[in-house]
XYZ file of C-alpha atoms in Angstrom:
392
model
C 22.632 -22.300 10.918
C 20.050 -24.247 13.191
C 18.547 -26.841 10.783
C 15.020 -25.994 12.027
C 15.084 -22.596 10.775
C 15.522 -23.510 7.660
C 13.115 -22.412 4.583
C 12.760 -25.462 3.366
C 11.445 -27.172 6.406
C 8.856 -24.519 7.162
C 8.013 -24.505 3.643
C 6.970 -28.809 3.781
C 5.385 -27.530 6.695
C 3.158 -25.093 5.491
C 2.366 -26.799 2.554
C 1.299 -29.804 5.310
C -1.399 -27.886 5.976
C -2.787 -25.074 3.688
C -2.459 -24.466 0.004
C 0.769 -22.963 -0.657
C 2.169 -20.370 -3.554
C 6.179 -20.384 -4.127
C 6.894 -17.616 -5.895
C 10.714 -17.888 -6.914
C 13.981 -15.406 -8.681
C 16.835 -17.620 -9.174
C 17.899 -18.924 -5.412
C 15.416 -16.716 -3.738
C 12.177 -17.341 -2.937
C 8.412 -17.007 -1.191
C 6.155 -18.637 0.702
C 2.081 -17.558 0.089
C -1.411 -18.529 1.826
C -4.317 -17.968 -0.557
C -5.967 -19.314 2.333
C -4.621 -16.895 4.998
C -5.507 -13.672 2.405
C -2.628 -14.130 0.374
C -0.212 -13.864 3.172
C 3.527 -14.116 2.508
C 3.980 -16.653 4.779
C 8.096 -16.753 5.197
C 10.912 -15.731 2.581
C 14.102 -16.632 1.625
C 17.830 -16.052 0.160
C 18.186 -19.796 -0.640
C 15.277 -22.460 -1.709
C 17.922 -25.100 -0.943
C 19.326 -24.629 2.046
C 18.692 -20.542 2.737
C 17.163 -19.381 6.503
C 13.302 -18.598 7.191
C 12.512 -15.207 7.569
C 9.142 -15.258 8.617
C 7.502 -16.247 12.480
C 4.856 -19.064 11.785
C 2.349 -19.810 14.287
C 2.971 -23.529 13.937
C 0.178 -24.477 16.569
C -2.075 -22.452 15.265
C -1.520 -23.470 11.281
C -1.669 -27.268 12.005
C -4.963 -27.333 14.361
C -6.695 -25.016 11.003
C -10.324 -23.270 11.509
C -11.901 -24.174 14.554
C -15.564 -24.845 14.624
C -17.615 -22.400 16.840
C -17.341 -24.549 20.189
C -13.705 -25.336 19.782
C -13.301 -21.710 19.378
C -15.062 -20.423 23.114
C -13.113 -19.603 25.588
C -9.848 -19.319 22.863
C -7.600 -16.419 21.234
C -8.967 -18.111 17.864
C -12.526 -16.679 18.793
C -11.171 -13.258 18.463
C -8.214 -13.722 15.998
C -5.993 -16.505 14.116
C -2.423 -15.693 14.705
C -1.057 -18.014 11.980
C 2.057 -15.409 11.674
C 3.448 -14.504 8.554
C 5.831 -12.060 7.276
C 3.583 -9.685 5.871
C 0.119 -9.473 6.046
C -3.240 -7.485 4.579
C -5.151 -6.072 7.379
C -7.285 -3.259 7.250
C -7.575 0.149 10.226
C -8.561 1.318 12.216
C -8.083 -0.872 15.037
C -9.788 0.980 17.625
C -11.415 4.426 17.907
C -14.812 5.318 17.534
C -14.619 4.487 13.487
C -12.843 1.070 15.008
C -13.373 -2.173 12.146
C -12.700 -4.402 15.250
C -15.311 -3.118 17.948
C -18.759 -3.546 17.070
C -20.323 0.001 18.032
C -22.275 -0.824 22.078
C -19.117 -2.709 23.023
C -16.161 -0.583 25.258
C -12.403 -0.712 24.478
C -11.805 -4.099 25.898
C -9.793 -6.978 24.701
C -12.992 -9.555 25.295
C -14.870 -7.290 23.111
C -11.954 -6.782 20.166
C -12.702 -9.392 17.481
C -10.674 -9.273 13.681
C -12.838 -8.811 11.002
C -13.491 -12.271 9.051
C -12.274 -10.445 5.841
C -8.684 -10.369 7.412
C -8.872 -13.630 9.990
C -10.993 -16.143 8.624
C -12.017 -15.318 4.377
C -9.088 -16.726 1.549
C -8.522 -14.687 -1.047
C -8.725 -15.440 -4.707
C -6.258 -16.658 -6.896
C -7.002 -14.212 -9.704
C -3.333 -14.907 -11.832
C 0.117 -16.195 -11.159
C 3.119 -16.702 -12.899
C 6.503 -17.895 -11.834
C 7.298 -14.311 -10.032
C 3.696 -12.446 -9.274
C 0.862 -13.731 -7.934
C -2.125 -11.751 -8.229
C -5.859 -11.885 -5.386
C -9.058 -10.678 -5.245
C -11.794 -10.202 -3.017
C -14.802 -8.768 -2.222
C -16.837 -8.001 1.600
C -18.784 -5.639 3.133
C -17.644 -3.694 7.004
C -19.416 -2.020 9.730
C -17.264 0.246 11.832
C -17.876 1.432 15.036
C -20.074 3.933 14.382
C -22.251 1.740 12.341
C -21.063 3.029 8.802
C -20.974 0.167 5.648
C -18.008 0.062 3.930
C -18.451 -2.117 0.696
C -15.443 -2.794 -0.513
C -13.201 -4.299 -3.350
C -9.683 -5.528 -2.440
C -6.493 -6.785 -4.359
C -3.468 -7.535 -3.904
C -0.422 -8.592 -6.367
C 2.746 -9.565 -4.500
C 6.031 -9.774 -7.159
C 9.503 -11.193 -6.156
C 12.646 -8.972 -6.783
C 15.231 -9.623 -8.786
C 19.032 -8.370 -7.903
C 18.917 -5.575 -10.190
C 15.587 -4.131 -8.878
C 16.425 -4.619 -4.955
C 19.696 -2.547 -5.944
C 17.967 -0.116 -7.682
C 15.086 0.366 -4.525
C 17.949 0.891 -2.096
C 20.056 2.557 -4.646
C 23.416 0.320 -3.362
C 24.971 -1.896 -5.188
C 26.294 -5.151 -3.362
C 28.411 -8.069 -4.026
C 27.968 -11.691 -4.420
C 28.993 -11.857 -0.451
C 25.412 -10.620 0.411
C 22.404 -12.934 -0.051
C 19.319 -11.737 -0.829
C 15.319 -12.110 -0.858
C 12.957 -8.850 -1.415
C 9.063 -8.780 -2.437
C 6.691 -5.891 -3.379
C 2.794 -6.506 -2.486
C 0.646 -3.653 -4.462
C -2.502 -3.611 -2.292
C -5.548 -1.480 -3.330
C -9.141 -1.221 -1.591
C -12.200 -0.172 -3.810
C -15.223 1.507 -2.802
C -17.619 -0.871 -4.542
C -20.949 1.054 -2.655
C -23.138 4.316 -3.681
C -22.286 6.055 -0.862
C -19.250 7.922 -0.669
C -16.661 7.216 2.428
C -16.544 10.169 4.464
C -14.344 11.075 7.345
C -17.221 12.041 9.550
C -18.616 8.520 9.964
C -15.296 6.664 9.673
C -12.290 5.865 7.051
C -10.557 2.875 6.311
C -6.914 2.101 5.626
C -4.505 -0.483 4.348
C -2.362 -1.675 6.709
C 0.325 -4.163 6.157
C 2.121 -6.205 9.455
C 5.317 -8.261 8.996
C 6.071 -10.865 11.711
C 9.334 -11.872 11.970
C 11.407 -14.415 13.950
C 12.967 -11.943 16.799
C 16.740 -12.968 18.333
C 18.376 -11.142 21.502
C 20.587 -9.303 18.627
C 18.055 -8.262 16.993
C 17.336 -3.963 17.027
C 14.509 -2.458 14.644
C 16.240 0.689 13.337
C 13.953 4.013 11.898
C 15.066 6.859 10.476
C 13.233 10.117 10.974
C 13.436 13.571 10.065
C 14.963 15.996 12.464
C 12.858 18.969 13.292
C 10.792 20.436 15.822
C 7.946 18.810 17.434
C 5.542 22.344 17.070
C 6.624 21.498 13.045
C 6.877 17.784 12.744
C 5.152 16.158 15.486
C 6.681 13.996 18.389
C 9.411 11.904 17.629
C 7.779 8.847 18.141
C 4.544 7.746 19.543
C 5.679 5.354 22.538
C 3.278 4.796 24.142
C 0.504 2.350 22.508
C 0.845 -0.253 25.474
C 2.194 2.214 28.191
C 5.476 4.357 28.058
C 7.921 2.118 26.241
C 11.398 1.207 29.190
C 14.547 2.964 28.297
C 16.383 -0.241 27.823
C 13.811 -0.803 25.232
C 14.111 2.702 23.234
C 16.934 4.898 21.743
C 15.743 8.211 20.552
C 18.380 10.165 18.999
C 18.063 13.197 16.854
C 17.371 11.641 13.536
C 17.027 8.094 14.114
C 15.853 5.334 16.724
C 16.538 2.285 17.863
C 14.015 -0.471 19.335
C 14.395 -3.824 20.568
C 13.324 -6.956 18.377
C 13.989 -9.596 21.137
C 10.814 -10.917 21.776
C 10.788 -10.150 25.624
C 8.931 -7.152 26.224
C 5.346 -6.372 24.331
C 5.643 -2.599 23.240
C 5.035 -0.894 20.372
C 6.366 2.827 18.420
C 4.687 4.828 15.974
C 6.307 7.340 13.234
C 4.009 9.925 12.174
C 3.511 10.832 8.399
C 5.885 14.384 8.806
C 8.599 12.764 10.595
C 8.588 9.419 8.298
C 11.577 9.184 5.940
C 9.716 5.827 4.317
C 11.230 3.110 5.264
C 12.343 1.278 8.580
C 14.580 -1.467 9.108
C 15.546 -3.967 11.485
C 19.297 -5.555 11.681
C 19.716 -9.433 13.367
C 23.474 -9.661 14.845
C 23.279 -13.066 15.381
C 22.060 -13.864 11.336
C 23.879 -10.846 10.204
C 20.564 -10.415 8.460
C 19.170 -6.778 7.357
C 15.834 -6.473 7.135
C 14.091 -3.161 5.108
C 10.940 -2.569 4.358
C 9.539 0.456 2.323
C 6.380 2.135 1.075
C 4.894 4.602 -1.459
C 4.661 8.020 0.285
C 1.680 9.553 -0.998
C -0.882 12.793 -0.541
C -2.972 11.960 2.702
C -5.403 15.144 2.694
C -7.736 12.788 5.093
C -4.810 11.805 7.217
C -3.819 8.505 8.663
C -6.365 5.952 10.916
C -5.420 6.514 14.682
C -5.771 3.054 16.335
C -5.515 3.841 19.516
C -8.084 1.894 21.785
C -10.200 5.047 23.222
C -12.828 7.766 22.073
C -10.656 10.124 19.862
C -10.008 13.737 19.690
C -7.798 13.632 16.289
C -9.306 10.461 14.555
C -6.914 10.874 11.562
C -3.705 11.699 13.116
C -2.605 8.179 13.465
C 0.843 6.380 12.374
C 2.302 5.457 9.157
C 5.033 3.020 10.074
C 4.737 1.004 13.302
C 7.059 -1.450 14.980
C 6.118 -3.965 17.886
C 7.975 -6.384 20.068
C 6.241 -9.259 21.271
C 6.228 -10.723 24.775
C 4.623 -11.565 27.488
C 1.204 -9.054 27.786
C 1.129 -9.296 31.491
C 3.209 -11.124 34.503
C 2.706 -15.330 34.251
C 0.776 -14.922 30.715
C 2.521 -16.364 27.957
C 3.342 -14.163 24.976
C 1.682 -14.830 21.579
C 4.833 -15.497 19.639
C 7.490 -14.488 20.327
C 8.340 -12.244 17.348
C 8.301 -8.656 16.768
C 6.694 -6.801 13.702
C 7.622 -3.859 11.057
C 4.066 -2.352 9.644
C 3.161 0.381 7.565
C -0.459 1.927 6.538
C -1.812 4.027 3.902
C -3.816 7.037 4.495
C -7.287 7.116 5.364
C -9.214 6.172 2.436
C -12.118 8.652 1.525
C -13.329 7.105 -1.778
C -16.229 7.899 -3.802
C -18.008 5.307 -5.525
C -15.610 2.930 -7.791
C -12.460 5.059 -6.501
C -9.696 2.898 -5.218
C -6.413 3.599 -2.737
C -3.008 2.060 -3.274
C -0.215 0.992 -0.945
C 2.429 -0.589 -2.303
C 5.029 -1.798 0.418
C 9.091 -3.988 -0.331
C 10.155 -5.733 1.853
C 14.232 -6.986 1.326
C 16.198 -9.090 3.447
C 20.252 -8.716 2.520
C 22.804 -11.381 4.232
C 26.085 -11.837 4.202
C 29.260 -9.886 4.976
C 28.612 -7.143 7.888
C 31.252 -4.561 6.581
C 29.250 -4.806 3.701
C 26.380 -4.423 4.964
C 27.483 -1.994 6.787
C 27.400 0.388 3.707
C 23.881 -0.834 2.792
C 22.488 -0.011 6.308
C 24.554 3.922 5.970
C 22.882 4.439 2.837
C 19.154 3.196 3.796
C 18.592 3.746 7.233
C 21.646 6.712 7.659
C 23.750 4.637 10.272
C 26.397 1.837 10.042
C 26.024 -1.391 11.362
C 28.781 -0.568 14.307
C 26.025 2.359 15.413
C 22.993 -0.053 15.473
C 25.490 -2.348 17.830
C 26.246 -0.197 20.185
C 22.770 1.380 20.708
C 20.509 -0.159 23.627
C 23.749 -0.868 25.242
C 22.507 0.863 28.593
């Protein structure tokens, strides 16, 4: 294993420069920013010695907050990629009930700007013990359309033990297979008088894991099969333009996306087609990667993010995957890395009511025959499938 992907140095690192939360389960263990809104930083199956899971921003981590001068003419005006291997954010992105367009500006990437509640604001340290660390915070929103969200958020993240990972993928495994997993229960609050209502705009959770891409590496999703006049498209492929062929394996049931790092594209699974939970599988580390949510009523929908005026507001995405790379020829790419996300529905709270989306994230390494059966139980293929797909 390359020495400089190792937990342990990422972790001295990080704790370099921010305050730092290690929440631990035997070898396993996490990496937290109270700073960075209690962002699981980077994970992993050994303290010791054990690999990094998570893509840091190193450049952008050791230069901090920028004052207001350093920040003109930067990426750091409009966002702080620290990185991170799962993150709170909040949707919609863009749309007319956009949280990241301010409501006379048009759909362009000068104007997009991340909310300081998710970029710039630390959360609080409300409790922690040696496995759950618990945040709070409080801020208020204007969306595009100039509706005030006031709003309550927290968010408890809790490291897995063996016999709860096995019991959330219902597989047993061996000690051949190393593991890490997490589960972040994130809630929102409507703390106004007003009720939210989808006329003027929704929010939603929405949680982003960065992780460090290889040229092995394929992001694997399950769907169900069905018609589209039933179930909706497929996928949604085309956030940044039509996603290449050599990029994207749509099959009948499941599909199969690059994680390399080298292309910037992005998929969508819609609520009907989702089977909750998407995956990702590094050759190279012989490293699975699953993440899951709660599935839940979503009467309001789910925030479409799309950057234009919208016809169907709430008929967005609830798990996402993006590869990094380079957004146009001779500009450099942000990471690389490439991302598994998932959102909660649209959020139409009254007064003091409060949405939930819980999300576990696992990483299992170790023995590829073994993880072979993990990967046909979870994600309904074995590892030999997920090798031979993109193969052109």
């Amino acid at each position: 294993m390359n020495k400089a992907n190792h937990f342990s140095k990422d972790l001295n690192f990080l704790k370099a420069h921010t305050n730092i939360i290690v929440l631990q389960e035997g070898e396993s263990a996490l990496a937290i920013a109270p700073q960075f809104q209690g962002r699981v930083m980077t994970s992993t199956t050994s303290v010791s010695e054990g690999p990094s899971f998570g893509w840091i921003n190193k450049k952008v981590v050791e230069a901090g907050f920028l004052s207001e001068e350093e920040r003109k003419g930067r990426l750091e005006n409009q966002i702080y990629v620290f990185g991170g291997e799962e993150r709170f954010w909040l949707g919609p992105e863009g749309g007319q009930f956009s949280l990241f367009f301010k409501p006379e500006d048009d759909f362009e990437f000068s104007n997009w700007k991340t909310p300081a509640v998710i970029d710039t604001e630390a959360f609080t340290l409300v409790s922690k013990t040696n496995n759950t660390a618990t945040f709070e915070h409080q801020c208020e929103l204007v969306n595009k359309s100039g509706a005030v969200f006031k709003m309550r958020i927290g968010r408890s993240i809790s490291i897995l033990n063996k016999a709860s990972i096995q019991q959330i993928i219902n597989k047993t495994f061996s000690d051949n297979i190393a593991f890490v997993g997490y589960q972040t229960n994130n809630k929102i609050t409507n703390i106004g008088k007003k009720p939210w209502l989808p006329d003027t705009g929704l929010p939603s959770i929405w949680l982003l894991g960065m992780y460090k891409p290889s040229p092995e590496t394929t992001i694997v999703i399950p769907f169900k099969a069905g018609e589209d006049d039933d179930l909706g498209p497929k996928v949604n492929d085309t956030y940044f333009g039509k996603v290449p062929e050599a990029y994207l394996e749509v099959n009948e049931d499941v599909l199969y996306f690059k994680g390399d790092g080298t292309k910037r594209s992005k998929i969508g699974i819609n609520s009907k087609r989702s089977k909750g939970i998407a995956g990702s599988y590094d050759a190279v580390g012989k490293v699975l990667t699953l993440v899951t949510y709660n599935a839940q009523d979503a009467s309001n929908g789910y925030v479409n993010s799309a950057w234009e005026y919208q016809d169907e507001p709430y008929a967005g995405d609830v798990i996402n995957a993006y590869n990094d790379g380079a957004p146009e020829p001779g500009v450099a790419p942000m990471g690389p890395f490439y991302e598994l996300e998932t959102s909660s529905p649209a959020a139409a709270l009254k007064p003091n009511e409060t949405m939930v989306h819980i999300q576990t994230t696992i990483h299992l390494q170790g023995d590829e025959d073994e993880l072979s059966a993990i990967t046909e139980a979870t994600l309904g293929v074995r590892v030999d499938a997920i090798l031979k797909s993109l193969e052109g």
